[in-house]
mmCIF file of C-alpha atoms and ligand atoms in Angstrom:
data_model
loop_
_atom_site.group_PDB
_atom_site.id
_atom_site.type_symbol
_atom_site.label_atom_id
_atom_site.label_comp_id
_atom_site.label_asym_id
_atom_site.label_seq_id
_atom_site.Cartn_x
_atom_site.Cartn_y
_atom_site.Cartn_z
ATOM 1 C CA MET A 1 64.050 49.285 156.353
ATOM 2 C CA LEU A 2 60.400 49.501 157.324
ATOM 3 C CA SER A 3 58.682 46.173 157.893
ATOM 4 C CA VAL A 4 54.884 46.133 157.550
ATOM 5 C CA GLU A 5 53.259 43.797 160.092
ATOM 6 C CA LYS A 6 49.656 42.660 160.019
ATOM 7 C CA SER A 7 49.714 39.987 162.690
ATOM 8 C CA LYS A 8 50.377 40.433 166.396
ATOM 9 C CA SER A 9 52.053 37.026 166.662
ATOM 10 C CA GLU A 10 54.539 37.740 163.863
ATOM 11 C CA LEU A 11 55.268 41.224 165.182
ATOM 12 C CA GLY A 12 55.594 39.805 168.717
ATOM 13 C CA GLU A 13 58.102 37.199 167.539
ATOM 14 C CA LYS A 14 60.261 39.796 165.760
ATOM 15 C CA LEU A 15 60.193 42.087 168.773
ATOM 16 C CA ARG A 16 61.137 39.224 171.116
ATOM 17 C CA ASN A 17 64.196 38.791 168.943
ATOM 18 C CA CYS A 18 65.045 42.507 169.325
ATOM 19 C CA ARG A 19 64.567 42.260 173.088
ATOM 20 C CA ARG A 20 66.928 39.267 173.265
ATOM 21 C CA GLN A 21 69.545 41.548 171.703
ATOM 22 C CA LYS A 22 68.889 44.090 174.490
ATOM 23 C CA MET A 23 67.461 46.631 172.056
ATOM 24 C CA LYS A 24 65.357 49.433 173.502
ATOM 25 C CA ILE A 25 61.912 49.423 171.910
ATOM 26 C CA ALA A 26 59.892 52.599 171.409
ATOM 27 C CA PHE A 27 56.248 52.691 170.428
ATOM 28 C CA VAL A 28 54.010 55.323 168.791
ATOM 29 C CA PRO A 29 50.339 54.304 168.589
ATOM 30 C CA THR A 30 48.289 56.190 165.966
ATOM 31 C CA MET A 31 45.045 56.006 164.031
ATOM 32 C CA GLY A 32 46.807 56.894 160.785
ATOM 33 C CA ALA A 33 46.189 59.698 158.272
ATOM 34 C CA LEU A 34 49.639 60.692 159.387
ATOM 35 C CA HIS A 35 50.808 64.298 159.446
ATOM 36 C CA ASP A 36 53.853 66.138 160.758
ATOM 37 C CA GLY A 37 52.502 65.945 164.315
ATOM 38 C CA HIS A 38 52.635 62.148 164.204
ATOM 39 C CA LEU A 39 56.004 62.250 162.461
ATOM 40 C CA SER A 40 57.499 64.411 165.210
ATOM 41 C CA LEU A 41 56.719 61.575 167.649
ATOM 42 C CA VAL A 42 58.110 58.956 165.272
ATOM 43 C CA GLU A 43 61.317 60.898 164.675
ATOM 44 C CA LYS A 44 61.902 61.372 168.391
ATOM 45 C CA ALA A 45 61.174 57.692 169.059
ATOM 46 C CA CYS A 46 63.640 56.622 166.342
ATOM 47 C CA LYS A 47 66.321 59.012 167.507
ATOM 48 C CA GLU A 48 66.256 58.035 171.176
ATOM 49 C CA ASN A 49 65.827 54.262 170.891
ATOM 50 C CA ASP A 50 67.073 51.202 168.994
ATOM 51 C CA ILE A 51 63.741 50.113 167.547
ATOM 52 C CA CYS A 52 60.694 52.192 166.661
ATOM 53 C CA VAL A 53 57.275 50.575 166.255
ATOM 54 C CA VAL A 54 54.304 52.575 164.935
ATOM 55 C CA SER A 55 50.785 51.192 164.955
ATOM 56 C CA ILE A 56 48.017 52.365 162.658
ATOM 57 C CA PHE A 57 44.632 51.238 163.871
ATOM 58 C CA VAL A 58 41.353 53.132 163.765
ATOM 59 C CA ASN A 59 40.011 51.770 167.026
ATOM 60 C CA PRO A 60 36.232 51.281 166.815
ATOM 61 C CA THR A 61 35.715 51.242 170.596
ATOM 62 C CA GLN A 62 36.920 54.783 171.247
ATOM 63 C CA PHE A 63 34.465 56.487 168.883
ATOM 64 C CA ASN A 64 31.259 57.528 170.535
ATOM 65 C CA GLU A 65 29.720 58.589 167.223
ATOM 66 C CA ARG A 66 29.368 56.021 164.484
ATOM 67 C CA SER A 67 29.610 58.684 161.746
ATOM 68 C CA ASP A 68 32.948 59.926 163.139
ATOM 69 C CA PHE A 69 34.308 56.363 162.974
ATOM 70 C CA ASP A 70 32.938 55.753 159.471
ATOM 71 C CA ASN A 71 34.295 59.062 158.157
ATOM 72 C CA TYR A 72 37.686 58.874 159.881
ATOM 73 C CA PRO A 73 40.329 59.147 157.101
ATOM 74 C CA ARG A 74 42.036 55.850 156.224
ATOM 75 C CA LEU A 75 45.109 56.343 154.055
ATOM 76 C CA SER A 76 47.291 53.377 154.925
ATOM 77 C CA GLU A 77 49.315 53.282 151.694
ATOM 78 C CA LYS A 78 50.186 56.981 151.966
ATOM 79 C CA ASP A 79 50.962 56.509 155.689
ATOM 80 C CA ILE A 80 53.311 53.610 154.982
ATOM 81 C CA ASN A 81 55.117 55.682 152.348
ATOM 82 C CA MET A 82 55.515 58.513 154.862
ATOM 83 C CA LEU A 83 56.954 56.107 157.435
ATOM 84 C CA LYS A 84 59.389 54.777 154.834
ATOM 85 C CA GLN A 85 60.941 58.262 154.815
ATOM 86 C CA THR A 86 61.733 57.904 158.541
ATOM 87 C CA ASP A 87 63.928 55.460 160.483
ATOM 88 C CA CYS A 88 60.856 53.581 161.773
ATOM 89 C CA ASN A 89 61.476 49.804 161.872
ATOM 90 C CA PHE A 90 57.995 48.292 162.150
ATOM 91 C CA VAL A 91 54.527 49.505 161.284
ATOM 92 C CA TYR A 92 51.749 47.378 162.727
ATOM 93 C CA VAL A 93 48.523 47.646 160.693
ATOM 94 C CA PRO A 94 46.200 45.080 162.238
ATOM 95 C CA ALA A 95 42.744 44.120 161.067
ATOM 96 C CA VAL A 96 40.069 44.582 163.732
ATOM 97 C CA ASN A 97 40.086 40.884 164.673
ATOM 98 C CA ASP A 98 43.819 40.875 165.398
ATOM 99 C CA ILE A 99 43.075 43.353 168.214
ATOM 100 C CA TYR A 100 39.561 42.179 169.102
ATOM 101 C CA PRO A 101 39.534 38.428 168.332
ATOM 102 C CA GLU A 102 36.184 36.921 167.355
ATOM 103 C CA ASN A 103 34.765 40.452 167.292
ATOM 104 C CA LYS A 104 34.664 40.542 171.086
ATOM 105 C CA PHE A 105 34.737 44.181 172.094
ATOM 106 C CA ASP A 106 34.970 43.679 175.852
ATOM 107 C CA LEU A 107 36.278 46.864 177.405
ATOM 108 C CA ILE A 108 38.440 47.669 180.392
ATOM 109 C CA HIS A 109 36.578 50.099 182.662
ATOM 110 C CA LEU A 110 39.284 51.772 184.685
ATOM 111 C CA ASP A 111 38.368 54.539 187.116
ATOM 112 C CA LEU A 112 41.278 56.948 187.250
ATOM 113 C CA GLY A 113 39.430 59.554 189.291
ATOM 114 C CA LEU A 114 38.956 62.937 187.656
ATOM 115 C CA LEU A 115 41.172 61.960 184.730
ATOM 116 C CA THR A 116 38.453 59.676 183.401
ATOM 117 C CA LYS A 117 35.520 61.891 184.427
ATOM 118 C CA VAL A 118 36.051 65.460 183.234
ATOM 119 C CA LEU A 119 36.611 67.307 179.908
ATOM 120 C CA GLU A 120 36.686 64.708 177.095
ATOM 121 C CA ALA A 121 35.099 62.063 179.327
ATOM 122 C CA ARG A 122 32.012 64.251 179.884
ATOM 123 C CA PHE A 123 31.457 64.884 176.217
ATOM 124 C CA ARG A 124 32.578 61.519 174.843
ATOM 125 C CA PRO A 125 31.037 58.878 177.099
ATOM 126 C CA GLY A 126 32.996 55.622 176.945
ATOM 127 C CA HIS A 127 35.824 57.191 174.941
ATOM 128 C CA PHE A 128 38.527 56.521 177.520
ATOM 129 C CA ASP A 129 37.333 52.938 178.078
ATOM 130 C CA GLY A 130 38.050 52.400 174.382
ATOM 131 C CA VAL A 131 41.386 54.230 174.530
ATOM 132 C CA ILE A 132 42.541 52.397 177.659
ATOM 133 C CA THR A 133 41.474 49.039 176.222
ATOM 134 C CA VAL A 134 43.208 49.466 172.878
ATOM 135 C CA VAL A 135 46.398 50.969 174.292
ATOM 136 C CA LYS A 136 46.624 48.216 176.936
ATOM 137 C CA LYS A 137 46.215 45.597 174.194
ATOM 138 C CA LEU A 138 48.780 47.324 171.966
ATOM 139 C CA PHE A 139 51.221 47.663 174.883
ATOM 140 C CA ASP A 140 50.805 43.942 175.623
ATOM 141 C CA ILE A 141 51.595 43.094 171.993
ATOM 142 C CA VAL A 142 54.549 45.475 171.530
ATOM 143 C CA GLN A 143 55.827 45.472 175.143
ATOM 144 C CA PRO A 144 57.734 48.706 174.568
ATOM 145 C CA ASP A 145 60.209 50.258 176.963
ATOM 146 C CA ILE A 146 58.909 53.703 176.126
ATOM 147 C CA ALA A 147 55.907 55.170 174.303
ATOM 148 C CA TYR A 148 55.364 58.623 172.810
ATOM 149 C CA PHE A 149 52.083 60.561 172.903
ATOM 150 C CA GLY A 150 51.115 64.058 171.755
ATOM 151 C CA GLN A 151 50.257 66.908 174.084
ATOM 152 C CA LYS A 152 47.514 67.697 171.575
ATOM 153 C CA ASP A 153 45.504 64.927 173.292
ATOM 154 C CA TYR A 154 46.670 66.037 176.702
ATOM 155 C CA GLN A 155 44.038 64.220 178.779
ATOM 156 C CA GLN A 156 44.733 61.030 176.828
ATOM 157 C CA TYR A 157 48.419 61.332 177.723
ATOM 158 C CA LEU A 158 47.546 61.713 181.430
ATOM 159 C CA VAL A 159 45.145 58.756 181.280
ATOM 160 C CA ILE A 160 47.686 56.487 179.563
ATOM 161 C CA ASP A 161 50.419 57.520 181.982
ATOM 162 C CA ALA A 162 48.124 56.728 184.934
ATOM 163 C CA MET A 163 46.996 53.453 183.323
ATOM 164 C CA THR A 164 50.560 52.158 182.869
ATOM 165 C CA LYS A 165 51.282 53.000 186.505
ATOM 166 C CA HIS A 166 48.044 51.322 187.628
ATOM 167 C CA PHE A 167 48.990 48.079 185.865
ATOM 168 C CA ASN A 168 52.690 48.411 186.852
ATOM 169 C CA MET A 169 53.584 48.116 183.191
ATOM 170 C CA GLY A 170 56.963 49.786 183.606
ATOM 171 C CA ILE A 171 56.609 51.684 180.331
ATOM 172 C CA GLU A 172 57.897 55.233 180.236
ATOM 173 C CA ILE A 173 55.281 57.591 178.782
ATOM 174 C CA ILE A 174 56.542 60.710 177.026
ATOM 175 C CA ALA A 175 54.438 63.719 175.993
ATOM 176 C CA MET A 176 55.566 65.603 172.901
ATOM 177 C CA PRO A 177 54.635 69.214 172.068
ATOM 178 C CA THR A 178 51.722 69.919 169.732
ATOM 179 C CA ARG A 179 52.746 70.521 166.125
ATOM 180 C CA ARG A 180 50.795 73.350 164.520
ATOM 181 C CA GLU A 181 50.084 74.659 161.053
ATOM 182 C CA LYS A 182 51.647 78.046 160.252
ATOM 183 C CA ASP A 183 48.423 79.778 161.280
ATOM 184 C CA GLY A 184 48.441 78.040 164.686
ATOM 185 C CA LEU A 185 45.830 75.347 164.082
ATOM 186 C CA ALA A 186 46.889 72.134 165.835
ATOM 187 C CA MET A 187 47.616 69.483 163.216
ATOM 188 C CA SER A 188 44.947 66.781 163.239
ATOM 189 C CA SER A 189 43.818 64.028 160.913
ATOM 190 C CA ARG A 190 40.338 65.573 161.157
ATOM 191 C CA ASN A 191 41.453 68.961 159.730
ATOM 192 C CA MET A 192 41.266 67.624 156.169
ATOM 193 C CA ARG A 193 37.522 67.168 156.637
ATOM 194 C CA LEU A 194 36.865 70.830 157.499
ATOM 195 C CA THR A 195 34.965 72.915 154.951
ATOM 196 C CA LYS A 196 36.940 75.793 153.452
ATOM 197 C CA GLU A 197 35.006 78.292 155.547
ATOM 198 C CA ASN A 198 35.520 76.364 158.794
ATOM 199 C CA ARG A 199 39.190 75.782 158.021
ATOM 200 C CA SER A 200 39.678 79.532 157.768
ATOM 201 C CA PHE A 201 37.991 80.016 161.147
ATOM 202 C CA ALA A 202 39.850 77.140 162.883
ATOM 203 C CA PRO A 203 43.043 79.085 163.880
ATOM 204 C CA GLU A 204 40.783 81.103 166.180
ATOM 205 C CA ILE A 205 40.806 78.116 168.553
ATOM 206 C CA TYR A 206 44.519 78.508 169.283
ATOM 207 C CA GLN A 207 44.206 82.311 169.282
ATOM 208 C CA SER A 208 41.566 82.022 172.013
ATOM 209 C CA LEU A 209 43.830 79.771 174.071
ATOM 210 C CA LEU A 210 46.672 82.281 173.743
ATOM 211 C CA LYS A 211 44.387 85.173 174.670
ATOM 212 C CA ALA A 212 43.164 83.202 177.714
ATOM 213 C CA GLN A 213 46.755 82.533 178.726
ATOM 214 C CA ASN A 214 47.446 86.255 178.570
ATOM 215 C CA MET A 215 44.288 87.099 180.522
ATOM 216 C CA LEU A 216 45.442 84.845 183.368
ATOM 217 C CA LYS A 217 47.758 87.706 184.391
ATOM 218 C CA THR A 218 44.845 89.957 185.291
ATOM 219 C CA GLN A 219 41.617 87.951 185.471
ATOM 220 C CA THR A 220 40.199 84.970 187.304
ATOM 221 C CA PRO A 221 39.716 81.599 185.572
ATOM 222 C CA ALA A 222 35.926 82.092 185.859
ATOM 223 C CA GLN A 223 36.102 85.483 184.089
ATOM 224 C CA ILE A 224 38.307 84.036 181.359
ATOM 225 C CA LYS A 225 36.042 81.054 180.840
ATOM 226 C CA ASP A 226 33.095 83.400 180.564
ATOM 227 C CA TRP A 227 34.899 85.506 177.955
ATOM 228 C CA ALA A 228 36.033 82.464 175.936
ATOM 229 C CA THR A 229 32.586 80.869 175.985
ATOM 230 C CA LYS A 230 30.922 84.055 174.718
ATOM 231 C CA HIS A 231 33.700 84.745 172.238
ATOM 232 C CA LEU A 232 33.780 81.300 170.626
ATOM 233 C CA ASN A 233 30.001 80.854 170.666
ATOM 234 C CA SER A 234 29.602 84.189 168.861
ATOM 235 C CA PHE A 235 30.791 82.479 165.663
ATOM 236 C CA LYS A 236 27.836 80.841 163.994
ATOM 237 C CA GLU A 237 29.767 77.792 162.830
ATOM 238 C CA VAL A 238 30.988 76.961 166.371
ATOM 239 C CA ASP A 239 29.355 74.589 168.820
ATOM 240 C CA LEU A 240 31.554 74.939 171.920
ATOM 241 C CA GLU A 241 31.690 71.888 174.185
ATOM 242 C CA TYR A 242 34.065 73.156 176.850
ATOM 243 C CA PHE A 243 36.738 75.730 177.588
ATOM 244 C CA GLU A 244 38.301 74.892 180.949
ATOM 245 C CA ILE A 245 41.224 76.123 183.013
ATOM 246 C CA VAL A 246 42.500 73.244 185.119
ATOM 247 C CA ASN A 247 45.389 71.959 187.172
ATOM 248 C CA ALA A 248 47.637 70.311 184.578
ATOM 249 C CA MET A 249 48.340 67.269 186.764
ATOM 250 C CA THR A 250 44.895 66.526 188.220
ATOM 251 C CA LEU A 251 42.561 68.275 185.721
ATOM 252 C CA GLU A 252 40.801 69.849 188.679
ATOM 253 C CA GLN A 253 39.206 73.208 187.886
ATOM 254 C CA ILE A 254 41.108 76.060 189.435
ATOM 255 C CA SER A 255 39.598 79.175 190.939
ATOM 256 C CA THR A 256 42.749 81.254 191.322
ATOM 257 C CA VAL A 257 46.037 81.166 189.507
ATOM 258 C CA ASP A 258 48.293 81.023 192.526
ATOM 259 C CA ASP A 259 46.825 77.888 194.102
ATOM 260 C CA THR A 260 48.338 75.559 191.556
ATOM 261 C CA GLY A 261 51.523 74.611 189.711
ATOM 262 C CA GLU A 262 51.201 74.084 185.990
ATOM 263 C CA ILE A 263 47.873 75.031 184.404
ATOM 264 C CA ALA A 264 46.238 73.506 181.335
ATOM 265 C CA ILE A 265 43.759 75.496 179.260
ATOM 266 C CA CYS A 266 41.733 72.933 177.334
ATOM 267 C CA THR A 267 38.994 73.344 174.789
ATOM 268 C CA ALA A 268 36.826 71.219 172.523
ATOM 269 C CA LEU A 269 34.377 72.428 169.936
ATOM 270 C CA LYS A 270 32.546 71.344 166.855
ATOM 271 C CA LEU A 271 33.046 73.193 163.607
ATOM 272 C CA GLY A 272 30.190 71.914 161.516
ATOM 273 C CA ASP A 273 30.419 68.127 161.840
ATOM 274 C CA ILE A 274 34.079 68.105 162.813
ATOM 275 C CA ARG A 275 35.093 67.984 166.456
ATOM 276 C CA LEU A 276 38.421 69.617 167.281
ATOM 277 C CA ILE A 277 40.362 69.816 170.547
ATOM 278 C CA ASP A 278 43.334 71.884 171.595
ATOM 279 C CA ASN A 279 45.113 72.985 174.752
ATOM 280 C CA ILE A 280 48.066 74.911 176.060
ATOM 281 C CA LEU A 281 50.104 74.419 179.193
ATOM 282 C CA VAL A 282 50.989 77.453 181.303
ATOM 283 C CA LYS A 283 53.767 77.327 183.874
HETATM 284 P P1 LIG B 1 45.899 59.914 166.550
HETATM 285 O O1 LIG B 1 46.315 59.289 165.258
HETATM 286 O O2 LIG B 1 45.061 61.145 166.407
HETATM 287 O O3 LIG B 1 45.343 58.916 167.517
HETATM 288 O O4 LIG B 1 47.250 60.442 167.213
HETATM 289 C C1 LIG B 1 48.317 59.569 167.477
HETATM 290 C C2 LIG B 1 49.299 60.265 168.369
HETATM 291 O O5 LIG B 1 49.785 61.440 167.722
HETATM 292 C C3 LIG B 1 48.660 60.718 169.695
HETATM 293 O O6 LIG B 1 49.579 60.536 170.745
HETATM 294 C C4 LIG B 1 48.403 62.178 169.433
HETATM 295 O O7 LIG B 1 48.350 62.967 170.601
HETATM 296 C C5 LIG B 1 49.599 62.550 168.576
HETATM 297 N N1 LIG B 1 49.310 63.757 167.809
HETATM 298 C C6 LIG B 1 48.212 64.005 167.060
HETATM 299 N N2 LIG B 1 48.253 65.253 166.547
HETATM 300 C C7 LIG B 1 49.407 65.809 166.992
HETATM 301 C C8 LIG B 1 50.039 67.084 166.817
HETATM 302 N N3 LIG B 1 49.463 68.050 166.102
HETATM 303 N N4 LIG B 1 51.233 67.281 167.414
HETATM 304 C C9 LIG B 1 51.818 66.318 168.163
HETATM 305 N N5 LIG B 1 51.275 65.093 168.364
HETATM 306 C C10 LIG B 1 50.091 64.841 167.793
#
């Protein structure tokens, strides 16, 4: 039975009780407008642990554009009904002042080297300060044994993994594969805000990543980046922010394929007003 929790102290008390019974607690933080991508994390968390906690909180401090925050879909009743169809035990839906008491939005500024400087960090100044702050606060409230994140936000996963190690939090961080629509578009709460025309273009993002992956066999990362930049920018509705080929552990740009282990091809672009990101990992 799903229990809906609005207060960190009540949730904390119930989870302390679970911990006393030696239950293993899993956590899936989200911003709601749930889709099958989120549910894949929830289902895995439920299956592999005794207790599954999901949070739904549209965190104001991680948005670097006010309009993106204001327009972010908020569908909490629908979300709660979706979670009722799973084995999730607790959904935490705090008001802003349960997370940021007295409206104090003091942020943690954690320098995690390149992880907090490249890709998303370059185009969304302050974004990871907001992410690190809210996830640290949520981890302190839930105190999970394990937490599940999506590969869709690959840099976020690396940042959270590094953050938990930095603070010796002892929480296992798991990355789950990106769930996609049939046409390849990575599922995202923002997709529902795409115009019809931009929605029909959007699968091209994943197609470009796949093409780049294939090109790695014969071309240098610089040549591929050049191709992808020209290709994506040739569509009038696209405003490309980046298309980078990086070391999947360090996010360092790579110049040749054989000087690295796993590679991540990461891109971010705006389709009209809507910013989308995607990536693939290449062994
Ligand atoms: P969000 O609500 O966008 O903050 O996402 C909450 C969690 O779900 C994050 O760990 C995301 O990476 C993950 N997630 C979002 N979209 C997908 C997807 N298409 N497939 C798998 N995980 C996802």
